[in-house]
Coordinates of N, CA and C in Angstrom, one line a residue:
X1 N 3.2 13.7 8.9 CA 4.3 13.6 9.9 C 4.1 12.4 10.8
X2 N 5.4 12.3 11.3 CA 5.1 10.8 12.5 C 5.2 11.4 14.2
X3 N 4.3 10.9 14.5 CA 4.3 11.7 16.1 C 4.8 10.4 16.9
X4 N 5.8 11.0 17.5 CA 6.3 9.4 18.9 C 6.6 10.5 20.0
X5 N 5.9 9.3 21.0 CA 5.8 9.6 22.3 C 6.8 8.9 23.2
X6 N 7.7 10.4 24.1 CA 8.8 9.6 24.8 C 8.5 9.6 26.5
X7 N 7.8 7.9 26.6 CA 7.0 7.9 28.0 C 8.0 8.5 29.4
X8 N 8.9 8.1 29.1 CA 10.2 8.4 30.1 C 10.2 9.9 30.3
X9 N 9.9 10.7 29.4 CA 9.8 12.3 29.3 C 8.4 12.8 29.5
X10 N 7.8 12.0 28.9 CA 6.3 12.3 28.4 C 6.4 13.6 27.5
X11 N 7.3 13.3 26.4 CA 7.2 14.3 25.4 C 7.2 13.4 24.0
X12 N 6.5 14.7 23.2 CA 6.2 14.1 21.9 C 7.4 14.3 21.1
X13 N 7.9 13.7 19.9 CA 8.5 14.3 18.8 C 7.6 14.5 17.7
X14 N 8.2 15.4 17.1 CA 7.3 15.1 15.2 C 8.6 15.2 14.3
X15 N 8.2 14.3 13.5 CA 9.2 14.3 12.4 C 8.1 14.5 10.9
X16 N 8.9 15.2 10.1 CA 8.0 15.3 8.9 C 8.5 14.3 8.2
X17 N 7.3 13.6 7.0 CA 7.3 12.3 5.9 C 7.0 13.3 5.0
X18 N 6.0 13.7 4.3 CA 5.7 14.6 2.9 C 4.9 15.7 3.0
X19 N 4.9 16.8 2.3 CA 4.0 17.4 2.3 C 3.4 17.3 0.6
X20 N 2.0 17.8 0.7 CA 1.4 17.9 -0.4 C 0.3 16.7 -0.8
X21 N 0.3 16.0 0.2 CA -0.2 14.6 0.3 C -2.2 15.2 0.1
X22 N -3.0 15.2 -0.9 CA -4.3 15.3 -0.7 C -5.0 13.7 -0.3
X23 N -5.8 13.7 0.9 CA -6.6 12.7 1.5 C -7.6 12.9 1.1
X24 N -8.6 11.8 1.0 CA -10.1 11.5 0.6 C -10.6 10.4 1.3
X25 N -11.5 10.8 1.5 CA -12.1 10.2 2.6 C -13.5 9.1 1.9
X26 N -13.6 8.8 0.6 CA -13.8 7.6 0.1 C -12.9 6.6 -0.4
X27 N -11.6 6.9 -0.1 CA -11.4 5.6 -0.8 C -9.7 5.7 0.2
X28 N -9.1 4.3 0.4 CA -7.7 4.5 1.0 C -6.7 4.8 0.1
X29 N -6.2 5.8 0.1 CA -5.2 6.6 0.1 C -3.2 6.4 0.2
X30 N -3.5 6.1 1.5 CA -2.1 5.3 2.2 C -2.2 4.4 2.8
X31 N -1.6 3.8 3.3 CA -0.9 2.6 4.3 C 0.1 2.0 4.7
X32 N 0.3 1.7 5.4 CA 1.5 1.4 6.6 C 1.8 0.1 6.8
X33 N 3.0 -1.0 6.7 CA 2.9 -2.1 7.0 C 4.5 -2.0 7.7
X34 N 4.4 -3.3 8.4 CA 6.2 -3.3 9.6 C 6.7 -4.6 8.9
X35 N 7.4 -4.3 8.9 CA 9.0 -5.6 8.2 C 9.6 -5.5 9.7
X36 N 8.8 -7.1 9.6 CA 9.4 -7.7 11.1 C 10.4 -8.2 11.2
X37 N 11.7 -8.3 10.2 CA 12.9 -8.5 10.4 C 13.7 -7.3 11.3
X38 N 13.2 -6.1 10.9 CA 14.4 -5.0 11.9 C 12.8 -4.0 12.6
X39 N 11.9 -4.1 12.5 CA 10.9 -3.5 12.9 C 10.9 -2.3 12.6
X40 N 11.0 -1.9 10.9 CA 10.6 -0.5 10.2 C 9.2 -0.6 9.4
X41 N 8.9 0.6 9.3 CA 7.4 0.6 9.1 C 8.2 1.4 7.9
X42 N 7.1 0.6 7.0 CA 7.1 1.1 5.6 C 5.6 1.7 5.0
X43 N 5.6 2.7 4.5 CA 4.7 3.6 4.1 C 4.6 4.0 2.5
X44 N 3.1 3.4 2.4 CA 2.5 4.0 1.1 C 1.6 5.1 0.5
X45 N 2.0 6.1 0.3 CA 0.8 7.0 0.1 C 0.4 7.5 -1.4
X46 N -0.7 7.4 -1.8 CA -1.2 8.0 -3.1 C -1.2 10.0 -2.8
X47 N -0.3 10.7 -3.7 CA -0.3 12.0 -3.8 C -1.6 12.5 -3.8
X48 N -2.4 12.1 -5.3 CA -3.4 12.9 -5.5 C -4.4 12.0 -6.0
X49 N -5.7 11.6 -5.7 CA -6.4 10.8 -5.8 C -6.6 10.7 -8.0
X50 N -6.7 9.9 -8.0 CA -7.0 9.9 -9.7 C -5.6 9.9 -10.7
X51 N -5.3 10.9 -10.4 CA -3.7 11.1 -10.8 C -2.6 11.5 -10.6
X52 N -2.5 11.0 -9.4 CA -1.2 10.8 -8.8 C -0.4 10.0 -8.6
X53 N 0.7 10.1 -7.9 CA 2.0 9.5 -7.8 C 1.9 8.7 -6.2
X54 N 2.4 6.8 -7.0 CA 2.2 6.6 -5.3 C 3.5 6.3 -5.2
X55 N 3.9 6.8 -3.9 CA 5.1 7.4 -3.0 C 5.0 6.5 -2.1
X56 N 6.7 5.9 -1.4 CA 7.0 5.0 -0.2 C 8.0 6.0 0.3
X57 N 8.1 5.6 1.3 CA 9.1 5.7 2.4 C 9.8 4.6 3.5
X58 N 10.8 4.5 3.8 CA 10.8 4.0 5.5 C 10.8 4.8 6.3
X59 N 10.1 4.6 7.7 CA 10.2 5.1 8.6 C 10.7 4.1 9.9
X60 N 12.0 4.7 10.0 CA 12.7 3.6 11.5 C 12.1 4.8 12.8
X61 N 11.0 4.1 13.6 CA 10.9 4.3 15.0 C 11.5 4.2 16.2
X62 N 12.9 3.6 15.9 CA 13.4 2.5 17.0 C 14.0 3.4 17.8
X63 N 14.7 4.9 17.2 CA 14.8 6.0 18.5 C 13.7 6.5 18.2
X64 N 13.4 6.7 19.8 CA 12.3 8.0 19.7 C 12.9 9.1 19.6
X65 N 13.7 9.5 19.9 CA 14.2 11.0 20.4 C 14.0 11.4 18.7
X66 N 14.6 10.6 17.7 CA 14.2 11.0 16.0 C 14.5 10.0 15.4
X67 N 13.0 10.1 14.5 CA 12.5 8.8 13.8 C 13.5 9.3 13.0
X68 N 13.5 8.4 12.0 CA 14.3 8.7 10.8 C 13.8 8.7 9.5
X69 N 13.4 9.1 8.9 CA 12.6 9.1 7.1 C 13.2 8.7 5.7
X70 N 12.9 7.9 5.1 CA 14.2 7.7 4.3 C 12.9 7.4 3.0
X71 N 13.3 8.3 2.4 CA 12.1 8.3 0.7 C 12.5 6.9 0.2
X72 N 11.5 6.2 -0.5 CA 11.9 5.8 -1.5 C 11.5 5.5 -2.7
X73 N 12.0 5.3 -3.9 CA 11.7 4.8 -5.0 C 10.2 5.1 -5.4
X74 N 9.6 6.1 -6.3 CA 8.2 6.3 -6.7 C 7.6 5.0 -7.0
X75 N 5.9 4.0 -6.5 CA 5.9 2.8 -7.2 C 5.2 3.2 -8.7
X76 N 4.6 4.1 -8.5 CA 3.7 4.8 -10.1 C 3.4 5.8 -10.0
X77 N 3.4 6.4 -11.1 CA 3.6 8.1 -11.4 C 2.2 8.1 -12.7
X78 N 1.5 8.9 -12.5 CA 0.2 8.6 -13.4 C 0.5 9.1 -14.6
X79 N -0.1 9.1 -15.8 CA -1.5 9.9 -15.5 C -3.0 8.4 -15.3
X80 N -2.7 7.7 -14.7 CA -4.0 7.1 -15.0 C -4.8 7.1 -13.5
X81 N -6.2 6.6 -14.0 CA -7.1 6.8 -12.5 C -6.6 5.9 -11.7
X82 N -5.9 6.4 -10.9 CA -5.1 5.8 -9.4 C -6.2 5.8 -7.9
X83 N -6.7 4.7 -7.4 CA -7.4 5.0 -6.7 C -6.7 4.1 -5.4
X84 N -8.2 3.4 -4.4 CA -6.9 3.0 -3.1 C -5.6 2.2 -3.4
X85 N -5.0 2.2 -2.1 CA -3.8 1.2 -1.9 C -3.6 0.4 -1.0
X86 N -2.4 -0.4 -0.9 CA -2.4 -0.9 0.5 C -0.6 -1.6 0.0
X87 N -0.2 -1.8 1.1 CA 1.3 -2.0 0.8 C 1.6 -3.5 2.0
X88 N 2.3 -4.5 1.4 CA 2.5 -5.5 2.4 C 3.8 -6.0 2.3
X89 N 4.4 -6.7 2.9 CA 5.9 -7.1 3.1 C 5.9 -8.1 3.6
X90 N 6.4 -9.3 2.7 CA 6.7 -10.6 3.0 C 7.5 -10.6 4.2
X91 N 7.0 -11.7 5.0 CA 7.5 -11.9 6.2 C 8.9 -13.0 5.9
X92 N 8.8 -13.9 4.8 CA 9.9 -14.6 4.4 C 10.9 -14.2 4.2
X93 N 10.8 -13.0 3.4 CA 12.1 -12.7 2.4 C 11.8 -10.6 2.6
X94 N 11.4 -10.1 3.2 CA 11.0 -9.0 3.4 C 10.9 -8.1 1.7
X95 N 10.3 -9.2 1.1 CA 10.0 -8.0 -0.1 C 8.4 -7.1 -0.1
X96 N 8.9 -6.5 -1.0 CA 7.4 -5.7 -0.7 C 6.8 -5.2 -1.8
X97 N 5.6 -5.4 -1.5 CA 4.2 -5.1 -2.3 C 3.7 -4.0 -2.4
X98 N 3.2 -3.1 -3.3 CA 2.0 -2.2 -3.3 C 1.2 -2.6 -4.3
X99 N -0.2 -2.6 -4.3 CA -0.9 -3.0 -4.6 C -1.9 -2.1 -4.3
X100 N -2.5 -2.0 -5.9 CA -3.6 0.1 -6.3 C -4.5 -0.7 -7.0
X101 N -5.4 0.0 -7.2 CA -6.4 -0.1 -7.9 C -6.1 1.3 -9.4
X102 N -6.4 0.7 -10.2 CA -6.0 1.6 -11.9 C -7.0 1.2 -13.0
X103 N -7.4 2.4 -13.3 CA -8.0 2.4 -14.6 C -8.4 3.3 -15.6
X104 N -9.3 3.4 -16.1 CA -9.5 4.6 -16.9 C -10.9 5.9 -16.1
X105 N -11.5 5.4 -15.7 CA -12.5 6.5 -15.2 C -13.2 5.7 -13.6
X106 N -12.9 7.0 -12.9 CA -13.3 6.6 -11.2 C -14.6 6.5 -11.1
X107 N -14.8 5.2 -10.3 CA -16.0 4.5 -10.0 C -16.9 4.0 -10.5
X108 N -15.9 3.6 -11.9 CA -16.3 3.0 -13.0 C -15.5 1.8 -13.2
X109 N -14.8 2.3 -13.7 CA -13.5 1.0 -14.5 C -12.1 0.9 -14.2
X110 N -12.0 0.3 -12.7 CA -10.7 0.0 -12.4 C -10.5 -1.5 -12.3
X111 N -9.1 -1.7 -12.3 CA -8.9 -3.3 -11.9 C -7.7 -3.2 -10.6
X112 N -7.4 -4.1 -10.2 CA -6.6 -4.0 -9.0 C -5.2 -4.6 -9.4
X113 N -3.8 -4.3 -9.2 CA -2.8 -4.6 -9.2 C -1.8 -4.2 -8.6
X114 N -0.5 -4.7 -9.0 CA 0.6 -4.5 -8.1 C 1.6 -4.5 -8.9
X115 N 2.9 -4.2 -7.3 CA 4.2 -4.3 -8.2 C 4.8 -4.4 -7.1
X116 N 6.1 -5.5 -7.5 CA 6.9 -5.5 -6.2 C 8.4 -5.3 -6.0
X117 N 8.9 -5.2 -5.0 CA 10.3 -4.5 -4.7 C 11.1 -6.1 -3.9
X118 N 12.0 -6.0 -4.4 CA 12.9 -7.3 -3.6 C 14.4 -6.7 -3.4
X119 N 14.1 -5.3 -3.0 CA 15.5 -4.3 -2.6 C 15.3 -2.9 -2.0
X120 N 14.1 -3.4 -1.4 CA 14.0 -2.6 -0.2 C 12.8 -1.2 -1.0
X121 N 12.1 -1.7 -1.9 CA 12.1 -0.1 -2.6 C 12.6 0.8 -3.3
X122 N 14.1 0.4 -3.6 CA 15.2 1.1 -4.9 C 14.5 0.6 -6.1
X123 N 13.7 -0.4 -6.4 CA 13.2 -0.5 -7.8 C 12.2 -1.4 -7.4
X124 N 11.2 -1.3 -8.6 CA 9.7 -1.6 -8.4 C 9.6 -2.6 -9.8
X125 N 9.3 -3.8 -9.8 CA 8.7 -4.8 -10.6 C 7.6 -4.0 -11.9
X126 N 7.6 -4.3 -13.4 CA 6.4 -3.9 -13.9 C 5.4 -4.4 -13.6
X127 N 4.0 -3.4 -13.5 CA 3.0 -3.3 -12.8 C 2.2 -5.4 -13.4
X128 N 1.8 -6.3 -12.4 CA 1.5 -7.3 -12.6 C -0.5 -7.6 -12.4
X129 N -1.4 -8.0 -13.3 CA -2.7 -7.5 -12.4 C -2.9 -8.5 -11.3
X130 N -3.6 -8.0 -10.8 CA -3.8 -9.1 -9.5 C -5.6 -10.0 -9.6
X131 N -5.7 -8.8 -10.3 CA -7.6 -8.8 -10.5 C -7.7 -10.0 -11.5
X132 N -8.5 -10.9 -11.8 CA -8.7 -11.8 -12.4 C -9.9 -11.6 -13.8
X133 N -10.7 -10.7 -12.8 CA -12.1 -10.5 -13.6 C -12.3 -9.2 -14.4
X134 N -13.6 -8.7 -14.8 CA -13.5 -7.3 -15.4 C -13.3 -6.2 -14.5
X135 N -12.9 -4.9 -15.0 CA -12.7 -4.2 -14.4 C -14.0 -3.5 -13.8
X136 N -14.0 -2.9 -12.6 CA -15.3 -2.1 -12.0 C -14.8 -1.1 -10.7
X137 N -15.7 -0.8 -9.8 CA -15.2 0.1 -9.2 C -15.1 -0.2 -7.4
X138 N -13.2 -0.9 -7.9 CA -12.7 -1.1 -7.1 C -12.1 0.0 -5.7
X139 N -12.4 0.6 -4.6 CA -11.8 1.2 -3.5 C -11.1 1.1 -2.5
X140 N -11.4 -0.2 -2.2 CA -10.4 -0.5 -0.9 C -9.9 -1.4 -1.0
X141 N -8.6 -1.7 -0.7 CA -7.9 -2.7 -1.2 C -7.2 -2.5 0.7
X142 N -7.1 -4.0 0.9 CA -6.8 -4.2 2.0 C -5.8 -5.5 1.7
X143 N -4.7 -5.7 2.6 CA -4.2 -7.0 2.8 C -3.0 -7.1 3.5
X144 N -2.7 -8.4 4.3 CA -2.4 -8.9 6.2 C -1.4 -9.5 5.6
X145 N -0.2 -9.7 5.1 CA 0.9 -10.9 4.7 C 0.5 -11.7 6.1
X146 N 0.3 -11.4 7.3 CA -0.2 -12.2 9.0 C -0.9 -13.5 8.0
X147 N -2.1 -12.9 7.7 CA -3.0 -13.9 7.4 C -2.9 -14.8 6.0
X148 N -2.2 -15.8 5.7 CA -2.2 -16.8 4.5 C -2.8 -17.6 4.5
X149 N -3.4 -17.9 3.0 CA -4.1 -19.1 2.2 C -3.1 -19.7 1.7
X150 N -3.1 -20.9 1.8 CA -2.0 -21.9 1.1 C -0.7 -21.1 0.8
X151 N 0.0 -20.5 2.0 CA 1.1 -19.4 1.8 C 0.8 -18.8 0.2
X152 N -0.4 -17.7 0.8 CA -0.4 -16.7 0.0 C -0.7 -15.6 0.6
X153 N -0.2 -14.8 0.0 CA -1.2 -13.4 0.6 C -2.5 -13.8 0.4
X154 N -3.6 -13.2 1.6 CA -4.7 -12.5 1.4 C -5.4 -11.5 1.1
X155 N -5.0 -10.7 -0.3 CA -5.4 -9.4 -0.7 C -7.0 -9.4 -0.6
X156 N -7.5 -8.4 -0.5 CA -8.7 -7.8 -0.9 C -9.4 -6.6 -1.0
X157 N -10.4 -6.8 -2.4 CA -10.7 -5.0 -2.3 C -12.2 -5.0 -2.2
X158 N -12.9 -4.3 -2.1 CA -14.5 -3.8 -2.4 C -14.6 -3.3 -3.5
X159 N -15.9 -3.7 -3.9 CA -16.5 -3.3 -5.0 C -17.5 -2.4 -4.7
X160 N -17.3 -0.9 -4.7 CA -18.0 -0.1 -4.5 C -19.8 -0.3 -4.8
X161 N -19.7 -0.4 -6.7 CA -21.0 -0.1 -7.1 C -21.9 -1.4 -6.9
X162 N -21.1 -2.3 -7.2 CA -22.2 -4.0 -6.4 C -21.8 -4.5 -4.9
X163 N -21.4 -3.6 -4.4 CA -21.0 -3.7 -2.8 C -20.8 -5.3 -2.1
X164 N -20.1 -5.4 -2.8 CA -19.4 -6.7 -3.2 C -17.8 -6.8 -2.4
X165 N -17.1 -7.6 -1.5 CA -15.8 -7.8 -1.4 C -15.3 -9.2 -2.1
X166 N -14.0 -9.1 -2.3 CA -13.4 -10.1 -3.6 C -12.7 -10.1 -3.2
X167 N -11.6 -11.6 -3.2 CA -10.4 -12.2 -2.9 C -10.1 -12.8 -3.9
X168 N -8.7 -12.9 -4.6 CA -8.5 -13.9 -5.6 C -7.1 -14.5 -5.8
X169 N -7.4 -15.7 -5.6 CA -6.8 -17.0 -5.0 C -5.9 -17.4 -6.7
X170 N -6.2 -17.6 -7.7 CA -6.0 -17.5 -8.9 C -4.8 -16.9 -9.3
X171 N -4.6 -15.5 -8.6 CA -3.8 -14.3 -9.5 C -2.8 -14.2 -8.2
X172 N -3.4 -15.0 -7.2 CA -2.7 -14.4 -5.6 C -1.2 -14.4 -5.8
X173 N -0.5 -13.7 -4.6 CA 0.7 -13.7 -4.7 C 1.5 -15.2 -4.0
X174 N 2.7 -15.5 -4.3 CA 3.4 -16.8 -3.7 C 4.1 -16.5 -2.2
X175 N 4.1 -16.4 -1.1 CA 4.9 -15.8 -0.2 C 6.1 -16.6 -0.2
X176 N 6.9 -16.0 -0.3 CA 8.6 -16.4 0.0 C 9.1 -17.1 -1.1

């Protein structure tokens, strides 16, 4: 659910986003990024860790009195080992990214990639890898469209088992 606070009242609202959603607390799950053209926050969340379905939404904040929820478009539906995420949105052209970690057995053999939307989320690009190298055991996948290398995104994930973090400039995405 989304909780906003209305200072002028000093009351809360809640509006519900999904239910069913299981969290883990090794590896990210969901994430949140704002498309600074109308200031909606767009939301990624993995259903079920390993084999689940990762799920978007918008959420417009702009009334408080009620946010508004608007589903969209599934980006992957498993069965494969689905692990973190992270979701970004070009500041150019407001398309948008999710970007998971996938493979065959957790905490072993995943690689990192994505897929992207240039319509808001009504359809999703076939999955592209982003990872360059072999696969291993990728968890956190983080990334700032804010922050660019030679107008690129800055993706990055951790490597769990050689506790290792990795950027890759190679496979990176083009902004705008």
């Amino acid at each position: 659910s989304i909780k906003v606070h209305n200072d002028l009242l000093d009351t809360w609202t809640e509006t519900s986003i999904s239910t069913g959603i299981t969290m883990n607390v090794n590896t990210r799950t969901w994430d949140a990024a704002t498309r600074l053209s109308d200031g909606k926050v767009l939301l990624a969340s993995l259903t079920v860790l390993d084999t689940g379905t990762i799920k978007t939404w918008e959420l417009d904040i702009n009334s408080v009195a009620l946010p508004t929820v608007t589903a969209k478009t599934d980006v992957y539906t498993g069965p494969a080992e689905i692990g973190a995420i992270t979701i970004a949105v070009d500041p150019t052209n407001d398309d948008v990214y999710v970007f998971y970690s996938r493979g065959t057995q957790y905490g072993l053999s995943r690689k990192v990639w994505y897929k992207k939307s240039t319509d808001d989320g009504t359809t999703w690009s076939i999955e592209t890898a982003y990872q360059a190298d072999a696969a291993d055991d990728q968890r956190l996948l983080s990334c700032d469209p804010g922050q660019t290398l030679l107008s690129r995104f800055i993706m990055m994930w951790f490597d769990d088992d050689d506790n290792d973090i990795f950027i890759n400039v190679d496979n990176s995405v083009q902004i705008g």
